PDB file of C-alpha atoms in Angstrom:
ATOM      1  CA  UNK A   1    -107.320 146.936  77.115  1.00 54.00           C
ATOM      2  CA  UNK A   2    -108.184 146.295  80.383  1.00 79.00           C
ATOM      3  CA  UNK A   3    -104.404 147.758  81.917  1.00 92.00           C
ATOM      4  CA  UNK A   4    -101.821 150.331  81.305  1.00 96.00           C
ATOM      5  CA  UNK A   5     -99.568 148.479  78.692  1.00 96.00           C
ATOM      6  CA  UNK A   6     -95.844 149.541  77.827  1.00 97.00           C
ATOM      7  CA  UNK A   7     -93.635 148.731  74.949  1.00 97.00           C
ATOM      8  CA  UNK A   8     -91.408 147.472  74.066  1.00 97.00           C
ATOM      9  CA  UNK A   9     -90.576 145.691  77.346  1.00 96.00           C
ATOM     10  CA  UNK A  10     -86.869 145.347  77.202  1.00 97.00           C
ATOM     11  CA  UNK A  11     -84.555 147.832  75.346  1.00 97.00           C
ATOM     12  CA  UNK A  12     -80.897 147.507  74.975  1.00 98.00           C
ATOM     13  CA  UNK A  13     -79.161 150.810  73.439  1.00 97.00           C
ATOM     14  CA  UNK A  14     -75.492 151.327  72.830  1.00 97.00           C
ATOM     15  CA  UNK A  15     -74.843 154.721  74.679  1.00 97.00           C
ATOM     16  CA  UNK A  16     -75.306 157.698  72.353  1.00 97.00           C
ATOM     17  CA  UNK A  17     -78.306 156.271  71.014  1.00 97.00           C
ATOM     18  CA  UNK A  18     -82.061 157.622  71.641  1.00 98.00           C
ATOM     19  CA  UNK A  19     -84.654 155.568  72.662  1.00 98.00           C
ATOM     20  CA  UNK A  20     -88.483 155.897  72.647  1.00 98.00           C
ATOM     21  CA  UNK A  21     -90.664 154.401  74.951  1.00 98.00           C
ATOM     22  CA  UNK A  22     -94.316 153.932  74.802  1.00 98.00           C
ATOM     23  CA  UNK A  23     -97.480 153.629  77.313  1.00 98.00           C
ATOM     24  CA  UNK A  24    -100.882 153.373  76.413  1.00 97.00           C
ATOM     25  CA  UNK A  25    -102.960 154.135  79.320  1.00 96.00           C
ATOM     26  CA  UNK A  26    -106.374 152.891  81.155  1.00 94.00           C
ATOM     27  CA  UNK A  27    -109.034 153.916  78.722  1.00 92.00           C
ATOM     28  CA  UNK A  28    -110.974 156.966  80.619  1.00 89.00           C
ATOM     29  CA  UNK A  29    -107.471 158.052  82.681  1.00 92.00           C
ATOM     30  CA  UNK A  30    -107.185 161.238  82.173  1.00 92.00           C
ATOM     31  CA  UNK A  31    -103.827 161.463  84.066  1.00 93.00           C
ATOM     32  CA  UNK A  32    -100.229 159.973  83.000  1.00 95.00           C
ATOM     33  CA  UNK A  33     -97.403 159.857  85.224  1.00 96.00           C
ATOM     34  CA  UNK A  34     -93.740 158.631  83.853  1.00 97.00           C
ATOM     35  CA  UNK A  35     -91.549 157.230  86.749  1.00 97.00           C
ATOM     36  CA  UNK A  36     -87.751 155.801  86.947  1.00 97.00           C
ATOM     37  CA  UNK A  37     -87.051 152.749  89.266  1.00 96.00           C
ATOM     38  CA  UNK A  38     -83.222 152.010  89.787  1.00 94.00           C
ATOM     39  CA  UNK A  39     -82.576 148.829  90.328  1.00 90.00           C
ATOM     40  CA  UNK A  40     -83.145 147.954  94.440  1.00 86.00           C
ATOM     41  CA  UNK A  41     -85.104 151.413  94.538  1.00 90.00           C
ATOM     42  CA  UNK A  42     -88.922 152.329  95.003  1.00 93.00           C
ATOM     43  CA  UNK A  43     -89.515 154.655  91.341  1.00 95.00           C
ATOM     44  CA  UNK A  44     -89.107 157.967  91.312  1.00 94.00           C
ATOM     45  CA  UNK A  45     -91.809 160.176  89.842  1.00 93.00           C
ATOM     46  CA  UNK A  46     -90.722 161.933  86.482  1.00 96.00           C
ATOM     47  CA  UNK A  47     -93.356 163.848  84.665  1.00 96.00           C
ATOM     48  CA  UNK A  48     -97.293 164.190  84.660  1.00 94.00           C
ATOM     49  CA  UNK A  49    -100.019 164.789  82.056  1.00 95.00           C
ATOM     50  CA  UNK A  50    -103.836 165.470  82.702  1.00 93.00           C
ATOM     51  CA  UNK A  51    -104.848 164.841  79.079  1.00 94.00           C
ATOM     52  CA  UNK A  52    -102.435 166.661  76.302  1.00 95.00           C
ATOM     53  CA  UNK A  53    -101.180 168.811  78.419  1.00 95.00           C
ATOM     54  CA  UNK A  54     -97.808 168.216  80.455  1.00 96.00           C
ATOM     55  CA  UNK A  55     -98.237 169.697  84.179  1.00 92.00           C
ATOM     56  CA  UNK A  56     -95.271 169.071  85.775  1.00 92.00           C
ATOM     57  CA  UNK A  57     -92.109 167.787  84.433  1.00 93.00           C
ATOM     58  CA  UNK A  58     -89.780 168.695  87.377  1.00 91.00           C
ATOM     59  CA  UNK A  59     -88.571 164.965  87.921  1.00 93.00           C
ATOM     60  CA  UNK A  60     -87.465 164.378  84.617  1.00 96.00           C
ATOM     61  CA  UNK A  61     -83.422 164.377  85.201  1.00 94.00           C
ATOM     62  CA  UNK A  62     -81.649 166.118  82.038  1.00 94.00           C
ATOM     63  CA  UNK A  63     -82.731 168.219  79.313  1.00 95.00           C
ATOM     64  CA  UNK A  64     -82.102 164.918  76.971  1.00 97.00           C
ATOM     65  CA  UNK A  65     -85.317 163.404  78.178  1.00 98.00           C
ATOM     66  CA  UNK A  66     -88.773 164.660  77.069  1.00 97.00           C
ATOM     67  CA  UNK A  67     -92.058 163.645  76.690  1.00 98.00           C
ATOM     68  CA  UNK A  68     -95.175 163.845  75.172  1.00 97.00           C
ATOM     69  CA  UNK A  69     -98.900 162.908  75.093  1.00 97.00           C
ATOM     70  CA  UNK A  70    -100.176 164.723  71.777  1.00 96.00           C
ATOM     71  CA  UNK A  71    -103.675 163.641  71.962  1.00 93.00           C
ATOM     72  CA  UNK A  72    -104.603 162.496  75.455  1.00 92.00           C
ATOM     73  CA  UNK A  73    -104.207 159.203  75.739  1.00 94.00           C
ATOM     74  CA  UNK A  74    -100.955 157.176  74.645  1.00 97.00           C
ATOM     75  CA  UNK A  75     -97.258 158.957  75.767  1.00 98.00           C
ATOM     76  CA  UNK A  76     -93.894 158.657  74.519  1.00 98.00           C
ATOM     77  CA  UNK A  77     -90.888 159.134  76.642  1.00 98.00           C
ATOM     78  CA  UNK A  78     -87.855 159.695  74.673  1.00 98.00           C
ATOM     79  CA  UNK A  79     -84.196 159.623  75.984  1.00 98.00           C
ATOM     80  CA  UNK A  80     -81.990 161.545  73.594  1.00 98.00           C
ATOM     81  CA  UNK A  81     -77.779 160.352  73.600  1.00 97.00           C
ATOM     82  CA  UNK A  82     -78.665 157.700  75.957  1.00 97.00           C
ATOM     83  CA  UNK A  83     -76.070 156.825  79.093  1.00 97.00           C
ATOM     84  CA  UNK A  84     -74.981 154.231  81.306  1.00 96.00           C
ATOM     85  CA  UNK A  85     -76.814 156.114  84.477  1.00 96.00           C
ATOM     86  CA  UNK A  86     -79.910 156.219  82.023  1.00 97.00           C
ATOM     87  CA  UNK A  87     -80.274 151.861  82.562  1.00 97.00           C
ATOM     88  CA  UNK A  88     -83.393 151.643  84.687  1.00 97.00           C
ATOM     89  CA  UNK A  89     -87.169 150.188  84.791  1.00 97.00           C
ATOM     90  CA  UNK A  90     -89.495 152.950  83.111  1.00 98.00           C
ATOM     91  CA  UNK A  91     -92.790 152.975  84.607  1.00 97.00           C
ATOM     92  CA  UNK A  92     -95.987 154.653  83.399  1.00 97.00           C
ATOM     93  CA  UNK A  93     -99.012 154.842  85.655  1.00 95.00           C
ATOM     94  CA  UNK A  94    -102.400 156.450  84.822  1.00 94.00           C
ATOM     95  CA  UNK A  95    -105.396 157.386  86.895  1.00 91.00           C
ATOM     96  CA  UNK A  96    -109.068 159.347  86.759  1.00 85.00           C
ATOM     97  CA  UNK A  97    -108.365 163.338  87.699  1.00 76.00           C
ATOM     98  CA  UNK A  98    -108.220 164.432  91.276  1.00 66.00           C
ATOM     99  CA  UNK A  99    -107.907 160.803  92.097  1.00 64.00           C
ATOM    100  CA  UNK A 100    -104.144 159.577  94.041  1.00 66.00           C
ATOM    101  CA  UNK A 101    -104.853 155.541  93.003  1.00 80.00           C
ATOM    102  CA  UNK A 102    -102.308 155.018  90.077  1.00 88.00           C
ATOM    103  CA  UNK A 103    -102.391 152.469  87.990  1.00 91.00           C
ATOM    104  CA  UNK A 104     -99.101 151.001  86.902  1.00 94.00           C
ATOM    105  CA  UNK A 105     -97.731 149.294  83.467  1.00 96.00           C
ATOM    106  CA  UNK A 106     -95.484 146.421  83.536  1.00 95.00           C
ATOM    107  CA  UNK A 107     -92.535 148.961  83.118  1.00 96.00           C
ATOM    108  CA  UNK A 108     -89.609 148.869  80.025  1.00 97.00           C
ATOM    109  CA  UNK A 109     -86.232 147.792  81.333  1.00 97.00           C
ATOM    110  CA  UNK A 110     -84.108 150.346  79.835  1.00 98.00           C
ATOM    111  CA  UNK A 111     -80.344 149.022  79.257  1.00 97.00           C
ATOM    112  CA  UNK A 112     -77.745 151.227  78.129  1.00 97.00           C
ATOM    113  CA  UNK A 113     -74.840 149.673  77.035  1.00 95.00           C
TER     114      UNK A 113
ATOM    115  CA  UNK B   1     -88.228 167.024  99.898  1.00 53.00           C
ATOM    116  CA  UNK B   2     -90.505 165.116 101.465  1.00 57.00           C
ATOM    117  CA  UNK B   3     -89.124 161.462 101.843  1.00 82.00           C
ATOM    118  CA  UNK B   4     -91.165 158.268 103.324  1.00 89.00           C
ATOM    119  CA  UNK B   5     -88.876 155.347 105.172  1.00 93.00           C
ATOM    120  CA  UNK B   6     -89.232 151.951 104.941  1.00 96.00           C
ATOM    121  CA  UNK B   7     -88.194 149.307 107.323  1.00 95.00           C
ATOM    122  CA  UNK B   8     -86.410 146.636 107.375  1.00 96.00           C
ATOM    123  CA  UNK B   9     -85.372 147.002 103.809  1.00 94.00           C
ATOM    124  CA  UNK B  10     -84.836 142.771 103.383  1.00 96.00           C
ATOM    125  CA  UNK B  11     -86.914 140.308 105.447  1.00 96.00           C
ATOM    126  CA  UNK B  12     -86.626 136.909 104.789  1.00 97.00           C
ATOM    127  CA  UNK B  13     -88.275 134.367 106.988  1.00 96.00           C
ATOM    128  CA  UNK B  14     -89.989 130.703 107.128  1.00 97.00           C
ATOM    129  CA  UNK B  15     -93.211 129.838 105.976  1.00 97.00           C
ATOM    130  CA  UNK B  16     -96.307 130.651 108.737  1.00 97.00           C
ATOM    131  CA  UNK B  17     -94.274 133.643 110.357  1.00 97.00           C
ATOM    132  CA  UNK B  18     -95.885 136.300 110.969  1.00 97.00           C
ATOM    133  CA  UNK B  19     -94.043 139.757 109.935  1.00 97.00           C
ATOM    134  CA  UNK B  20     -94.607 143.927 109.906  1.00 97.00           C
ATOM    135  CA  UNK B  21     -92.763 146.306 107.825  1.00 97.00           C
ATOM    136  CA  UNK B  22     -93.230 149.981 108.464  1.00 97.00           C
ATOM    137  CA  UNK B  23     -93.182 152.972 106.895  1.00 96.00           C
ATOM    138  CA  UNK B  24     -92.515 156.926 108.328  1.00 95.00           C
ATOM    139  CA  UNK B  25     -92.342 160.355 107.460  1.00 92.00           C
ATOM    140  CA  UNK B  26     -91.825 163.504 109.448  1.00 88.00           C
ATOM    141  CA  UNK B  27     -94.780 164.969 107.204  1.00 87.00           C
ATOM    142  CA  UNK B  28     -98.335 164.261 106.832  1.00 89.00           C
ATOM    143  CA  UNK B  29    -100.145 162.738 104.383  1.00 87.00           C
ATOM    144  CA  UNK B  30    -103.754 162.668 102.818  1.00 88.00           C
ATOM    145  CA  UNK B  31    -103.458 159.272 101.896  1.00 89.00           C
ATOM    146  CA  UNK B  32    -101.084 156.383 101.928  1.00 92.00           C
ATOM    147  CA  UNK B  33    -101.215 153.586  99.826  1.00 93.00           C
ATOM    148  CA  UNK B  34     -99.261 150.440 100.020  1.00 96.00           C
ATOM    149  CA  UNK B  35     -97.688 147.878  96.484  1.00 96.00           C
ATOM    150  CA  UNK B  36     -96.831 144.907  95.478  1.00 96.00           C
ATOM    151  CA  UNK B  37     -94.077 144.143  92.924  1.00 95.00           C
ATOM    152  CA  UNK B  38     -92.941 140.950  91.149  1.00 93.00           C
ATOM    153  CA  UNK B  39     -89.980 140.770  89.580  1.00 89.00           C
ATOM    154  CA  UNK B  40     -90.574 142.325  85.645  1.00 87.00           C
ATOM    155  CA  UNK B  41     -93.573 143.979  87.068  1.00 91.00           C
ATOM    156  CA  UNK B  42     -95.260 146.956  87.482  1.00 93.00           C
ATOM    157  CA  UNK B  43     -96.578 147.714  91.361  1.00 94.00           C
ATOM    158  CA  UNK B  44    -100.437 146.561  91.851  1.00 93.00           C
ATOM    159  CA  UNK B  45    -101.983 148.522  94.303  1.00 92.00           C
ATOM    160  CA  UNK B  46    -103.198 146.374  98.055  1.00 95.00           C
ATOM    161  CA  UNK B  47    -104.990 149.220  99.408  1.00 94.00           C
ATOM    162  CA  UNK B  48    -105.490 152.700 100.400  1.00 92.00           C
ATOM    163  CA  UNK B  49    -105.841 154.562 103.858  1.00 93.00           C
ATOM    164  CA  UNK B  50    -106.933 158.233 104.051  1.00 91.00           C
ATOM    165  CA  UNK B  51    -108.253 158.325 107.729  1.00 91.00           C
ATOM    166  CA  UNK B  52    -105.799 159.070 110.705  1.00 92.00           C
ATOM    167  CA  UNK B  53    -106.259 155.525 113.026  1.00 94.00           C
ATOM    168  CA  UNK B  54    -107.605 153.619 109.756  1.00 95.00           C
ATOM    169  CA  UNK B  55    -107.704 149.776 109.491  1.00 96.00           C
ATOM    170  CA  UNK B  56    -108.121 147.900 106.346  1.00 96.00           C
ATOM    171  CA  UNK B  57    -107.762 144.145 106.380  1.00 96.00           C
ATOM    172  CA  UNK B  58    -107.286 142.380 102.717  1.00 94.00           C
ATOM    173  CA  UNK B  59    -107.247 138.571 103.870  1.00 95.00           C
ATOM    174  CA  UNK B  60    -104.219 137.857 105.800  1.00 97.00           C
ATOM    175  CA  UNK B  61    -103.011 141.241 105.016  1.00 97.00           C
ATOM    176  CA  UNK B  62    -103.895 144.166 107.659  1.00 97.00           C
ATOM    177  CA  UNK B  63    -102.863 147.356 107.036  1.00 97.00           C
ATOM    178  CA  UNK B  64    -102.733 150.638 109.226  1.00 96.00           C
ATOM    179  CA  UNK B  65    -102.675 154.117 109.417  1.00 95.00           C
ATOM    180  CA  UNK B  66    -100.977 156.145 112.350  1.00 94.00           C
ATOM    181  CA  UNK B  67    -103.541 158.351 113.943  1.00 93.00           C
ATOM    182  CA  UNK B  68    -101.402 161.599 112.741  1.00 93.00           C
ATOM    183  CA  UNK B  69    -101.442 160.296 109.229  1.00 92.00           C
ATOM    184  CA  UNK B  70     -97.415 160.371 109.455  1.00 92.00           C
ATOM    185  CA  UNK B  71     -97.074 156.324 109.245  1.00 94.00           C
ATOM    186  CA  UNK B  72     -98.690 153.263 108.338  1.00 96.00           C
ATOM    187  CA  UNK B  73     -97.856 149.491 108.748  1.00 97.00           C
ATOM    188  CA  UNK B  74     -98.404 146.324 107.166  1.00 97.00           C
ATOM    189  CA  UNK B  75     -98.664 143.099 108.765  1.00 97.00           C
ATOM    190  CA  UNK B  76     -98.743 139.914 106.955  1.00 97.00           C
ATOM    191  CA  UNK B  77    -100.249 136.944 109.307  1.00 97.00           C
ATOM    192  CA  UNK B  78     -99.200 132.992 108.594  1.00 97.00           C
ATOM    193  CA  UNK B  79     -96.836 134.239 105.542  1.00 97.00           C
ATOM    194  CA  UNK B  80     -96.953 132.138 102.179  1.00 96.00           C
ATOM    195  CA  UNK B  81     -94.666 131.786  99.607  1.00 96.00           C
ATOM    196  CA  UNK B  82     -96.647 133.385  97.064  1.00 94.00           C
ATOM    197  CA  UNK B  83     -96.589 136.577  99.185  1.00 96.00           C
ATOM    198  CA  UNK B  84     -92.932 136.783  98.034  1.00 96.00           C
ATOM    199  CA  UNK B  85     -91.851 140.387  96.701  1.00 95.00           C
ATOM    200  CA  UNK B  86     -91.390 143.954  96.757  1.00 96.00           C
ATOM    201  CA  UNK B  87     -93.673 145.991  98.950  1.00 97.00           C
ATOM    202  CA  UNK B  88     -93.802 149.660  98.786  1.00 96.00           C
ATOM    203  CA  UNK B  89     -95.626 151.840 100.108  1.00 96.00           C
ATOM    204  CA  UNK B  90     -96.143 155.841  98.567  1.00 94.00           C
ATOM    205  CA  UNK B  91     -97.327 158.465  99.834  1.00 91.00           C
ATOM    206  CA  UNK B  92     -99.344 161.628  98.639  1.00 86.00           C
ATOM    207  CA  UNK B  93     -99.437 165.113  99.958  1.00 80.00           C
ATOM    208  CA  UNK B  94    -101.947 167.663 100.365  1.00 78.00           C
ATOM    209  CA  UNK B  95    -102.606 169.423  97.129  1.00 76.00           C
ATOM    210  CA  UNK B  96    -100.411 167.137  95.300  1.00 76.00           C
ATOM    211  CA  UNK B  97    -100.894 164.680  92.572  1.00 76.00           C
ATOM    212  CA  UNK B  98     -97.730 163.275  92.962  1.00 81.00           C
ATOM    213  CA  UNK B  99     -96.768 160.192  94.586  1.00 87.00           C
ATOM    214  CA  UNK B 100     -93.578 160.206  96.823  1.00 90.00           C
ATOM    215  CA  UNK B 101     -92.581 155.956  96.952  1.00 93.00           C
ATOM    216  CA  UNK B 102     -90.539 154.246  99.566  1.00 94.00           C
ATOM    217  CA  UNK B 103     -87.325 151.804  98.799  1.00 94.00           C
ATOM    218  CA  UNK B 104     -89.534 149.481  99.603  1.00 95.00           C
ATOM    219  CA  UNK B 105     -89.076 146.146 101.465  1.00 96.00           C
ATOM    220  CA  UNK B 106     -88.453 143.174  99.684  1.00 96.00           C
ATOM    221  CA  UNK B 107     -89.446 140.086 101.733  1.00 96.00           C
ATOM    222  CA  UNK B 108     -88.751 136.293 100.597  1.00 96.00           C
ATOM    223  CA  UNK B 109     -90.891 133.942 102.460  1.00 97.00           C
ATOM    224  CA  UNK B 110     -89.165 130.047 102.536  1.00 96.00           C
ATOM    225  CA  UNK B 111     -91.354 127.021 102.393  1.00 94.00           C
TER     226      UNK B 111
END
């Protein structure tokens, strides 16, 4: 496609609950970033891939969030035992190496309920 | 941590104002670039400055870099409704790949 894409858009989870989130990526980006946007906030950077592998994951907030980009191009950010202080717009941006123009998704409005 | 301010953090005003929101940091950058978001949107990049003193004009849009990379500012001439929204701007650091954002400013424009 010709943008980053994100599903699903909306998610509503009962707290407790893990969630999966998807992004499929600019075809050619080489690097993925995850971000967080809180409601009245600018986001807030969470992890970063340059192809499979996962550089920097220093924003992600608690051990129950992880992700992953197995082959390079689409990534999956999973929150494990979802919470209320989890409910927020997840963002996925990619861009070409080297290169600080990010391209952002549409976003998936977490709600945890 | 490195943060970047923006100001004001609400504007609203009438139709053919003209209007400037800021944003600062105490450190440098090597570039800036400034968003737009829509409500159930992603940001879409307006532009980017890397040059101390730069000056990039998109339409009514004109956008600036301090000369010590440490601030930029966009000014919106003869505001429209459809310029309506979120603007943020984000910064990047030497040597980083990261990109620190702003709150942002959210701006309603009345007809």
């Amino acid at each position: 496609g010709a943008g980053v894409s994100q599903s699903p858009r909306y998610k509503v989870a009962k707290r407790g609950q893990d969630v999966a989130l998807r992004c499929d990526p600019i075809s050619g980006h080489v690097s993925l970033f995850w971000y967080q946007q809180a409601l009245g906030q600018g986001p807030e950077f969470l992890t970063y891939f340059q192809n499979e592998a996962q550089l920097d994951k220093s924003g992600l907030p608690s051990d129950r969030f992880f992700a992953e980009r197995p082959e390079g191009s689409v990534s999956t950010l999973k929150i494990q035992r979802t919470q209320q202080e989890d409910s927020a717009v997840y963002l996925c941006a990619s861009s070409f190496p080297g290169y600080n123009e990010q391209f952002f998704g549409p976003g998936t409005r977490l709600t945890v309920l | 941590t490195q943060l970047l301010e923006q100001s004001p953090q609400f504007l609203s005003i009438q139709e053919g104002e003209n209007l400037t929101v800021y944003c600062n940091s105490s450190s440098v950058f090597s570039s800036l670039q400034w968003y737009r978001q829509e409500p159930g949107e992603g940001p879409v990049l307006l532009v980017t400055v890397v040059t101390g003193g730069e000056v990039k004009k998109l339409k009514r849009l004109t956008f600036q870099f301090g000369d010590a990379r440490k601030d930029s500012s966009l000014h919106i001439t003869a505001a429209q409704p459809g310029d309506t929204g979120l603007y943020l701007c984000a910064g990047a650091w030497a040597g980083s790949y990261q990109l620190t954002f702003g709150k942002g400013t959210k701006l309603s424009v009345i007809p």
